Short mmCIF file of N, CA and C in Angstrom, two decimals:
data_model
loop_
_atom_site.label_atom_id
_atom_site.label_comp_id
_atom_site.label_asym_id
_atom_site.label_seq_id
_atom_site.Cartn_x
_atom_site.Cartn_y
_atom_site.Cartn_z
N MET O 988 24.30 14.17 93.28
CA MET O 988 25.17 14.10 92.08
C MET O 988 24.56 14.69 91.09
N HIS O 989 23.27 14.52 90.80
CA HIS O 989 22.29 14.41 89.50
C HIS O 989 22.34 16.26 89.19
N LEU O 990 22.09 16.80 90.38
CA LEU O 990 22.41 18.19 90.47
C LEU O 990 23.62 18.93 90.59
N VAL O 991 24.63 18.40 90.94
CA VAL O 991 25.97 18.98 90.49
C VAL O 991 26.29 18.39 89.08
N GLN O 992 25.68 17.35 88.13
CA GLN O 992 26.28 17.31 87.09
C GLN O 992 25.21 18.36 85.97
N TYR O 993 24.01 18.43 86.53
CA TYR O 993 22.88 19.07 85.66
C TYR O 993 23.58 20.88 85.98
N ARG O 994 24.04 20.99 86.73
CA ARG O 994 24.84 22.60 86.58
C ARG O 994 26.13 22.30 86.12
N ARG O 995 26.80 21.73 86.25
CA ARG O 995 28.15 21.48 85.45
C ARG O 995 27.61 21.42 83.94
N ASN O 996 26.55 20.68 83.55
CA ASN O 996 26.39 20.83 81.92
C ASN O 996 25.82 21.80 81.44
N GLN O 997 24.76 22.84 82.52
CA GLN O 997 24.34 24.07 81.87
C GLN O 997 25.49 24.92 81.90
N GLU O 998 26.33 24.85 82.84
CA GLU O 998 27.54 26.02 82.40
C GLU O 998 28.55 25.55 81.18
N LEU O 999 28.37 24.15 81.07
CA LEU O 999 29.44 24.18 79.58
C LEU O 999 28.66 24.36 78.65
N LEU O 1000 26.79 24.40 78.35
CA LEU O 1000 26.27 25.33 77.53
C LEU O 1000 25.87 26.58 76.98
N ALA O 1001 26.43 26.92 78.59
CA ALA O 1001 26.31 28.54 78.12
C ALA O 1001 27.95 29.02 78.09
N GLU O 1002 28.73 27.97 77.89
CA GLU O 1002 30.32 28.94 77.55
C GLU O 1002 30.41 29.02 75.88
N THR O 1003 30.83 30.74 75.53
CA THR O 1003 30.97 30.86 74.36
C THR O 1003 32.43 30.70 73.91
N PRO O 1004 32.68 30.49 72.50
CA PRO O 1004 33.91 30.28 72.12
C PRO O 1004 34.51 31.81 71.71
N PRO O 1005 35.62 32.14 71.58
CA PRO O 1005 35.88 33.17 71.60
C PRO O 1005 35.59 33.66 70.12
N SER O 1006 35.00 35.02 69.82
CA SER O 1006 35.02 35.56 68.63
C SER O 1006 35.97 35.18 67.85
N LEU O 1007 36.92 35.02 67.57
CA LEU O 1007 38.02 34.87 66.64
C LEU O 1007 39.24 34.03 67.21
N ALA O 1008 39.40 33.43 65.99
CA ALA O 1008 40.78 32.64 66.17
C ALA O 1008 41.84 33.09 66.58
N HIS O 1009 42.86 32.81 67.37
CA HIS O 1009 44.28 33.80 67.03
C HIS O 1009 45.00 33.74 65.85
N GLY O 1010 45.25 34.54 65.35
CA GLY O 1010 46.16 34.32 63.89
C GLY O 1010 45.47 34.59 63.22
N ILE O 1011 44.27 34.81 62.85
CA ILE O 1011 43.57 35.07 61.61
C ILE O 1011 43.68 36.65 61.15
N GLU O 1012 43.93 36.64 60.09
CA GLU O 1012 44.13 38.36 59.65
C GLU O 1012 42.83 38.29 58.69
N ILE O 1013 41.62 39.47 59.17
CA ILE O 1013 40.88 39.84 58.36
C ILE O 1013 40.83 40.82 57.64
N ASP O 1014 40.66 41.16 56.20
CA ASP O 1014 40.37 42.39 55.54
C ASP O 1014 39.29 43.25 55.96
N ARG O 1015 38.99 43.29 57.33
CA ARG O 1015 38.05 44.35 57.33
C ARG O 1015 37.32 45.07 56.27
N ALA O 1016 38.37 45.79 55.80
CA ALA O 1016 38.09 46.97 54.62
C ALA O 1016 37.24 45.92 53.70
N ALA O 1017 37.85 45.48 53.12
CA ALA O 1017 37.80 44.77 51.68
C ALA O 1017 36.05 43.62 52.15
N ALA O 1018 35.96 43.17 53.49
CA ALA O 1018 34.64 42.66 53.71
C ALA O 1018 33.77 43.87 53.94
N ALA O 1019 34.11 45.00 53.99
CA ALA O 1019 33.13 46.01 54.83
C ALA O 1019 32.26 46.54 53.19
N ALA O 1020 33.37 46.90 52.28
CA ALA O 1020 33.20 47.02 50.87
C ALA O 1020 32.25 46.54 50.21
N ILE O 1021 32.15 44.66 50.13
CA ILE O 1021 31.84 43.65 49.93
C ILE O 1021 30.08 44.09 49.80
N ILE O 1022 29.78 44.28 51.68
CA ILE O 1022 28.64 44.46 52.07
C ILE O 1022 27.94 45.74 51.54
N ALA O 1023 29.06 46.78 51.98
CA ALA O 1023 28.31 48.09 51.37
C ALA O 1023 27.61 47.86 49.73
N GLY O 1024 28.16 47.44 48.99
CA GLY O 1024 28.20 47.36 47.69
C GLY O 1024 26.99 46.35 47.22
N ALA O 1025 26.65 45.45 48.32
CA ALA O 1025 25.04 44.84 48.04
C ALA O 1025 23.71 45.46 48.72
N ARG O 1026 24.52 46.50 49.96
CA ARG O 1026 23.47 47.11 50.68
C ARG O 1026 23.37 48.26 49.24
N ALA O 1027 24.04 48.73 49.09
CA ALA O 1027 23.80 50.17 48.11
C ALA O 1027 22.68 49.63 47.29
N GLU O 1028 22.78 48.44 46.30
CA GLU O 1028 21.93 48.09 45.56
C GLU O 1028 20.64 47.24 46.42
N THR O 1029 20.65 47.39 47.57
CA THR O 1029 19.07 46.88 48.17
C THR O 1029 19.02 45.51 48.32
N ARG O 1030 20.00 44.62 47.77
CA ARG O 1030 19.98 43.49 47.88
C ARG O 1030 20.41 42.25 49.11
N ASP O 1031 19.85 41.53 49.24
CA ASP O 1031 19.48 41.01 50.79
C ASP O 1031 20.60 39.76 50.69
N TRP O 1032 21.35 39.15 49.57
CA TRP O 1032 21.75 38.23 49.18
C TRP O 1032 23.49 38.99 48.78
N LEU O 1033 24.49 37.83 49.03
CA LEU O 1033 25.37 38.10 47.95
C LEU O 1033 25.32 37.06 46.84
N ASP O 1034 26.16 37.64 45.61
CA ASP O 1034 26.67 36.17 44.58
C ASP O 1034 27.22 35.74 44.81
N GLU O 1035 27.81 34.65 43.97
CA GLU O 1035 28.68 33.81 44.32
C GLU O 1035 30.52 34.15 44.66
N PRO O 1036 30.42 35.60 42.96
CA PRO O 1036 31.69 35.89 43.41
C PRO O 1036 32.22 36.97 44.95
N GLU O 1037 30.89 37.55 45.38
CA GLU O 1037 31.06 38.48 46.28
C GLU O 1037 30.94 37.27 47.64
N ALA O 1038 30.15 36.24 47.61
CA ALA O 1038 30.73 35.63 49.10
C ALA O 1038 32.08 35.27 48.69
N LYS O 1039 32.57 34.80 48.09
CA LYS O 1039 33.57 34.05 48.09
C LYS O 1039 35.12 35.71 48.27
N ALA O 1040 34.37 36.23 47.78
CA ALA O 1040 35.67 37.47 48.11
C ALA O 1040 35.56 37.58 49.71
N LEU O 1041 33.80 37.81 50.13
CA LEU O 1041 33.72 37.70 51.62
C LEU O 1041 34.56 36.58 52.69
N LEU O 1042 34.65 35.59 51.93
CA LEU O 1042 35.08 34.35 52.47
C LEU O 1042 37.13 34.74 52.53
N ALA O 1043 37.18 34.85 51.36
CA ALA O 1043 38.99 35.02 51.28
C ALA O 1043 39.02 36.18 51.99
N ALA O 1044 38.97 37.50 52.04
CA ALA O 1044 38.61 38.55 52.85
C ALA O 1044 39.13 38.10 54.81
N ALA O 1045 38.40 37.22 54.87
CA ALA O 1045 37.95 36.60 56.46
C ALA O 1045 39.26 35.45 56.30
N GLY O 1046 39.98 35.34 55.60
CA GLY O 1046 41.34 34.24 55.53
C GLY O 1046 40.67 32.79 55.41
N ILE O 1047 39.81 32.48 54.58
CA ILE O 1047 39.43 31.22 53.98
C ILE O 1047 39.61 31.31 52.85
N PRO O 1048 40.15 30.19 52.70
CA PRO O 1048 40.76 29.88 51.22
C PRO O 1048 39.54 29.19 50.33
N VAL O 1049 39.71 29.96 49.08
CA VAL O 1049 38.27 29.46 48.10
C VAL O 1049 39.21 29.62 46.51
N PRO O 1050 38.38 28.50 45.76
CA PRO O 1050 38.70 28.35 44.40
C PRO O 1050 39.15 29.81 43.94
N GLU O 1051 39.82 30.01 42.69
CA GLU O 1051 39.97 30.69 42.06
C GLU O 1051 39.01 31.10 40.96
N THR O 1052 38.03 32.38 40.77
CA THR O 1052 36.87 32.13 40.27
C THR O 1052 37.36 33.51 39.12
N ARG O 1053 36.63 32.90 38.11
CA ARG O 1053 37.16 34.48 37.03
C ARG O 1053 35.56 34.41 36.31
N ILE O 1054 35.20 35.54 36.05
CA ILE O 1054 33.96 35.68 35.51
C ILE O 1054 33.99 36.08 34.37
N ALA O 1055 33.29 35.33 33.54
CA ALA O 1055 32.92 35.54 32.11
C ALA O 1055 31.37 36.39 31.94
N ARG O 1056 31.46 37.33 30.63
CA ARG O 1056 30.10 37.97 30.60
C ARG O 1056 29.49 36.96 29.25
N ASP O 1057 30.35 36.05 28.98
CA ASP O 1057 29.33 35.41 27.31
C ASP O 1057 30.05 33.87 26.89
N PRO O 1058 29.86 32.96 26.29
CA PRO O 1058 30.25 31.81 25.80
C PRO O 1058 31.80 31.53 25.37
N ASP O 1059 32.06 32.81 24.56
CA ASP O 1059 33.41 32.38 24.18
C ASP O 1059 34.46 33.13 25.42
N ALA O 1060 33.83 34.22 26.25
CA ALA O 1060 34.58 34.67 27.72
C ALA O 1060 34.64 33.29 28.41
N VAL O 1061 33.78 32.05 28.42
CA VAL O 1061 34.45 31.30 29.25
C VAL O 1061 35.15 30.54 28.64
N ALA O 1062 35.27 30.04 27.55
CA ALA O 1062 36.04 29.12 26.82
C ALA O 1062 37.38 29.84 27.29
N ALA O 1063 37.57 31.22 27.11
CA ALA O 1063 39.19 32.24 27.20
C ALA O 1063 39.43 31.72 29.04
N ALA O 1064 38.57 31.62 29.82
CA ALA O 1064 38.99 31.61 31.19
C ALA O 1064 39.17 30.40 31.20
N ALA O 1065 38.14 29.42 30.94
CA ALA O 1065 38.25 27.49 31.18
C ALA O 1065 40.11 27.42 30.58
N ALA O 1066 40.48 27.80 29.79
CA ALA O 1066 42.09 27.92 29.06
C ALA O 1066 43.03 27.64 30.10
N ALA O 1067 42.48 28.82 30.88
CA ALA O 1067 43.88 29.52 31.81
C ALA O 1067 43.33 28.67 32.52
N PHE O 1068 42.73 27.62 32.73
CA PHE O 1068 42.85 26.92 34.44
C PHE O 1068 43.11 25.48 33.76
N ALA O 1069 43.71 24.91 34.82
CA ALA O 1069 43.97 23.47 34.61
C ALA O 1069 42.95 22.79 34.52
N ARG O 1070 42.45 21.53 33.97
CA ARG O 1070 41.39 20.89 33.50
C ARG O 1070 41.23 19.80 35.15
N PRO O 1071 39.87 19.51 35.05
CA PRO O 1071 38.87 19.87 34.68
C PRO O 1071 38.46 21.54 35.35
N VAL O 1072 37.19 21.95 34.65
CA VAL O 1072 37.03 23.11 35.28
C VAL O 1072 35.34 22.96 35.58
N VAL O 1073 34.82 24.30 36.20
CA VAL O 1073 33.31 23.90 36.73
C VAL O 1073 32.73 25.41 36.07
N VAL O 1074 31.66 25.57 35.66
CA VAL O 1074 30.88 26.42 34.93
C VAL O 1074 29.66 26.34 35.33
N LYS O 1075 29.19 28.06 36.17
CA LYS O 1075 27.86 28.36 36.94
C LYS O 1075 27.52 29.49 36.25
N VAL O 1076 26.16 29.94 36.21
CA VAL O 1076 25.65 30.68 35.60
C VAL O 1076 25.66 31.33 36.73
N LEU O 1077 25.84 33.32 36.43
CA LEU O 1077 26.12 34.19 37.52
C LEU O 1077 24.62 34.92 37.07
N SER O 1078 23.77 35.27 37.78
CA SER O 1078 22.71 36.25 37.96
C SER O 1078 21.97 36.67 39.24
N PRO O 1079 21.75 38.16 39.31
CA PRO O 1079 20.95 38.82 40.68
C PRO O 1079 20.00 37.89 40.70
N ASP O 1080 19.17 37.09 40.16
CA ASP O 1080 17.80 36.46 40.34
C ASP O 1080 18.04 35.41 40.28
N ILE O 1081 19.14 34.44 40.41
CA ILE O 1081 19.08 33.53 40.77
C ILE O 1081 19.64 32.89 41.99
N LEU O 1082 19.40 32.54 43.10
CA LEU O 1082 19.52 31.91 44.42
C LEU O 1082 20.27 30.70 44.19
N HIS O 1083 19.92 29.98 43.80
CA HIS O 1083 20.26 28.17 43.63
C HIS O 1083 20.58 27.68 42.05
N LYS O 1084 21.92 27.88 41.85
CA LYS O 1084 21.81 27.93 40.49
C LYS O 1084 21.48 26.21 39.80
N SER O 1085 21.26 25.18 40.47
CA SER O 1085 21.12 23.82 40.10
C SER O 1085 19.62 23.74 40.08
N ASP O 1086 18.86 25.06 40.48
CA ASP O 1086 17.05 24.75 40.00
C ASP O 1086 16.93 25.20 38.67
N VAL O 1087 18.10 25.87 37.95
CA VAL O 1087 17.94 25.91 37.02
C VAL O 1087 18.72 25.51 35.51
N GLY O 1088 19.33 24.23 36.21
CA GLY O 1088 20.68 23.64 35.10
C GLY O 1088 21.81 25.04 35.14
N GLY O 1089 21.96 25.15 36.02
CA GLY O 1089 23.06 26.42 35.99
C GLY O 1089 24.36 26.01 36.28
N VAL O 1090 24.70 25.10 36.68
CA VAL O 1090 26.12 24.27 37.00
C VAL O 1090 26.40 22.98 36.28
N ALA O 1091 27.60 23.03 35.55
CA ALA O 1091 28.10 22.31 34.27
C ALA O 1091 29.49 21.91 35.34
N LEU O 1092 29.57 20.64 35.61
CA LEU O 1092 30.69 20.23 36.40
C LEU O 1092 32.28 19.35 35.37
N ASP O 1093 33.53 18.94 35.90
CA ASP O 1093 34.16 18.21 34.99
C ASP O 1093 34.19 18.68 33.45
N LEU O 1094 33.97 19.67 33.16
CA LEU O 1094 34.61 19.91 31.57
C LEU O 1094 36.07 20.35 31.15
N ASP O 1095 36.46 19.17 30.20
CA ASP O 1095 37.73 19.07 30.27
C ASP O 1095 38.69 20.06 29.10
N ASP O 1096 37.69 20.96 28.41
CA ASP O 1096 38.51 21.40 27.31
C ASP O 1096 37.92 22.59 27.20
N PRO O 1097 38.33 23.67 27.06
CA PRO O 1097 37.47 25.24 26.59
C PRO O 1097 36.43 25.25 25.61
N ASP O 1098 36.34 24.51 24.52
CA ASP O 1098 35.44 24.04 23.82
C ASP O 1098 33.88 23.50 24.72
N ALA O 1099 34.60 22.78 25.37
CA ALA O 1099 33.07 21.82 26.66
C ALA O 1099 32.87 23.00 27.33
N ALA O 1100 33.51 23.93 27.72
CA ALA O 1100 32.72 24.95 28.99
C ALA O 1100 32.22 26.12 27.73
N ARG O 1101 32.64 26.30 26.79
CA ARG O 1101 31.78 27.25 25.89
C ARG O 1101 29.72 26.46 25.37
N ALA O 1102 30.34 24.99 25.33
CA ALA O 1102 28.87 24.59 24.78
C ALA O 1102 28.47 24.36 26.18
N ALA O 1103 28.87 24.41 27.50
CA ALA O 1103 28.16 24.43 28.28
C ALA O 1103 27.25 25.39 28.79
N ALA O 1104 28.22 26.63 28.43
CA ALA O 1104 27.45 28.01 28.60
C ALA O 1104 26.51 28.04 27.98
N VAL O 1105 26.32 27.38 26.92
CA VAL O 1105 25.60 27.93 25.72
C VAL O 1105 24.13 27.34 26.21
N ALA O 1106 24.20 25.55 26.33
CA ALA O 1106 23.55 25.16 26.70
C ALA O 1106 22.56 25.82 27.85
N MET O 1107 23.60 26.03 28.83
CA MET O 1107 23.07 26.91 30.12
C MET O 1107 22.36 28.28 29.71
N THR O 1108 22.49 28.99 29.32
CA THR O 1108 21.97 29.84 28.55
C THR O 1108 20.28 29.92 28.11
N ALA O 1109 20.31 28.25 27.30
CA ALA O 1109 19.09 27.88 27.39
C ALA O 1109 18.41 27.77 28.16
N ARG O 1110 18.90 26.74 29.42
CA ARG O 1110 17.56 25.94 30.43
C ARG O 1110 17.59 27.58 30.84
N PHE O 1111 18.58 28.56 31.34
CA PHE O 1111 18.30 29.40 32.26
C PHE O 1111 17.39 30.25 31.54
N ARG O 1112 17.07 30.87 30.16
CA ARG O 1112 16.18 31.61 29.71
C ARG O 1112 14.62 30.56 30.14
N ALA O 1113 14.93 29.36 29.31
CA ALA O 1113 13.28 28.66 29.92
C ALA O 1113 12.82 28.59 30.98
N ALA O 1114 13.76 28.41 31.92
CA ALA O 1114 12.90 28.39 33.32
C ALA O 1114 13.00 29.33 33.60
N MET O 1115 13.69 30.51 33.70
CA MET O 1115 13.17 32.24 34.09
C MET O 1115 13.62 32.76 33.02
N PRO O 1116 12.49 33.31 32.04
CA PRO O 1116 12.52 34.66 31.03
C PRO O 1116 13.45 35.76 31.31
N ALA O 1117 11.88 36.27 32.22
CA ALA O 1117 12.21 37.50 32.92
C ALA O 1117 13.85 37.66 33.42
N ALA O 1118 14.54 36.90 34.20
CA ALA O 1118 15.55 36.85 34.94
C ALA O 1118 16.68 37.33 34.21
N ARG O 1119 17.61 38.10 34.94
CA ARG O 1119 19.07 38.96 34.18
C ARG O 1119 20.18 37.95 34.39
N LEU O 1120 20.95 37.99 33.26
CA LEU O 1120 22.10 37.20 33.08
C LEU O 1120 22.94 37.80 33.08
N ALA O 1121 24.35 38.22 34.21
CA ALA O 1121 25.30 38.65 33.93
C ALA O 1121 26.46 38.00 33.80
N GLY O 1122 26.24 36.73 33.49
CA GLY O 1122 27.51 36.18 33.04
C GLY O 1122 27.28 34.57 33.36
N PHE O 1123 28.55 34.05 33.44
CA PHE O 1123 29.10 33.31 34.46
C PHE O 1123 30.46 32.92 35.19
N THR O 1124 30.19 31.99 36.15
CA THR O 1124 31.91 31.79 36.71
C THR O 1124 32.28 30.78 36.07
N VAL O 1125 33.53 30.77 36.38
CA VAL O 1125 34.45 29.76 35.96
C VAL O 1125 35.69 29.17 36.79
N GLN O 1126 35.94 28.12 37.52
CA GLN O 1126 36.81 27.89 38.08
C GLN O 1126 37.17 26.45 38.33
N PRO O 1127 38.23 25.94 38.42
CA PRO O 1127 38.97 24.66 38.39
C PRO O 1127 38.06 23.91 39.46
N MET O 1128 37.74 22.70 38.85
CA MET O 1128 37.70 21.61 39.69
C MET O 1128 37.79 21.04 40.52
N ILE O 1129 37.70 21.34 41.83
CA ILE O 1129 38.74 20.89 42.60
C ILE O 1129 38.25 19.16 43.74
N ARG O 1130 38.95 18.39 43.58
CA ARG O 1130 38.58 16.84 43.96
C ARG O 1130 39.61 17.10 45.35
N ARG O 1131 38.63 16.38 46.46
CA ARG O 1131 39.48 16.24 47.66
C ARG O 1131 38.48 14.89 48.02
N ARG O 1132 39.20 13.58 48.85
CA ARG O 1132 39.00 12.89 48.97
C ARG O 1132 37.90 13.06 50.56
N HIS O 1133 36.92 12.55 50.26
CA HIS O 1133 36.08 13.06 51.64
C HIS O 1133 35.79 14.57 51.93
N ALA O 1134 35.82 15.19 50.64
CA ALA O 1134 35.52 16.42 50.73
C ALA O 1134 33.69 16.41 50.47
N ARG O 1135 33.12 17.66 51.29
CA ARG O 1135 31.67 17.89 51.33
C ARG O 1135 31.49 18.84 51.07
N GLU O 1136 30.37 19.22 50.59
CA GLU O 1136 29.91 20.99 49.68
C GLU O 1136 29.51 21.37 50.94
N LEU O 1137 29.34 22.49 50.68
CA LEU O 1137 28.94 23.76 52.23
C LEU O 1137 28.30 24.72 51.26
N ILE O 1138 27.07 24.88 52.39
CA ILE O 1138 26.40 26.11 51.90
C ILE O 1138 26.21 27.02 53.11
N VAL O 1139 25.95 27.60 53.43
CA VAL O 1139 26.40 28.54 53.86
C VAL O 1139 25.03 29.68 54.08
N GLY O 1140 24.48 29.68 54.82
CA GLY O 1140 23.43 31.21 54.76
C GLY O 1140 23.29 31.62 56.07
N ILE O 1141 22.58 33.14 56.13
CA ILE O 1141 22.07 33.40 57.35
C ILE O 1141 20.87 34.31 57.19
N ALA O 1142 19.95 34.45 57.96
CA ALA O 1142 18.94 35.06 57.97
C ALA O 1142 18.42 35.81 59.07
N ASP O 1143 17.07 36.54 59.24
CA ASP O 1143 16.58 37.03 60.77
C ASP O 1143 15.38 36.53 60.60
N ASP O 1144 14.92 35.34 61.17
CA ASP O 1144 13.43 34.61 60.95
C ASP O 1144 12.77 35.89 61.73
N ALA O 1145 11.07 35.92 61.85
CA ALA O 1145 10.84 36.61 62.26
C ALA O 1145 10.40 36.29 63.72
N GLN O 1146 10.51 34.78 64.12
CA GLN O 1146 10.12 33.97 65.66
C GLN O 1146 11.24 33.70 66.06
N PHE O 1147 12.43 33.30 65.42
CA PHE O 1147 13.57 32.98 66.03
C PHE O 1147 14.69 33.77 65.74
N GLY O 1148 14.57 34.48 65.34
CA GLY O 1148 15.68 35.86 65.42
C GLY O 1148 16.79 35.32 64.23
N PRO O 1149 18.03 36.05 64.38
CA PRO O 1149 19.21 35.64 63.32
C PRO O 1149 19.29 33.61 63.69
N ILE O 1150 19.34 33.10 62.62
CA ILE O 1150 19.44 31.86 62.14
C ILE O 1150 20.89 31.78 60.97
N VAL O 1151 21.27 30.14 61.34
CA VAL O 1151 22.59 30.06 60.46
C VAL O 1151 21.89 29.02 59.48
N LEU O 1152 21.90 29.24 58.47
CA LEU O 1152 21.32 27.53 57.55
C LEU O 1152 22.88 26.89 57.05
#
């Protein structure tokens, strides 16, 4: 029976789920355009708005995100959302925003969002003077009980091949 159980377990491990769940509509043209844009710029990764647009194209819900070019635009974007809001630095040279103090949470009004963007710019410039600042993203602060933060990435590792973070 050990051999029978081993064989069954091996078969279960080899099973592959279907590539797509039923009933999900994917906007393949939008997804392809996002990826083509990054490739045209010879980038290896998507910025936050692009990643969210790709997820949305795949039918995955994402919070509405507005791009603001400067602190005044951050305040205007924050005014359009219910409070509180989140402000994040947007730079093609920064992969992890929190490493440069580029994330501000629970901002209760447009003035706080503007002040956070000004402070964030100073931290960003001090941490990485040569990095380009494309602006900021502003989105509503979403609170859900028992929610978890999710970061997803893929890479092609020389030793292991395609991997998922």
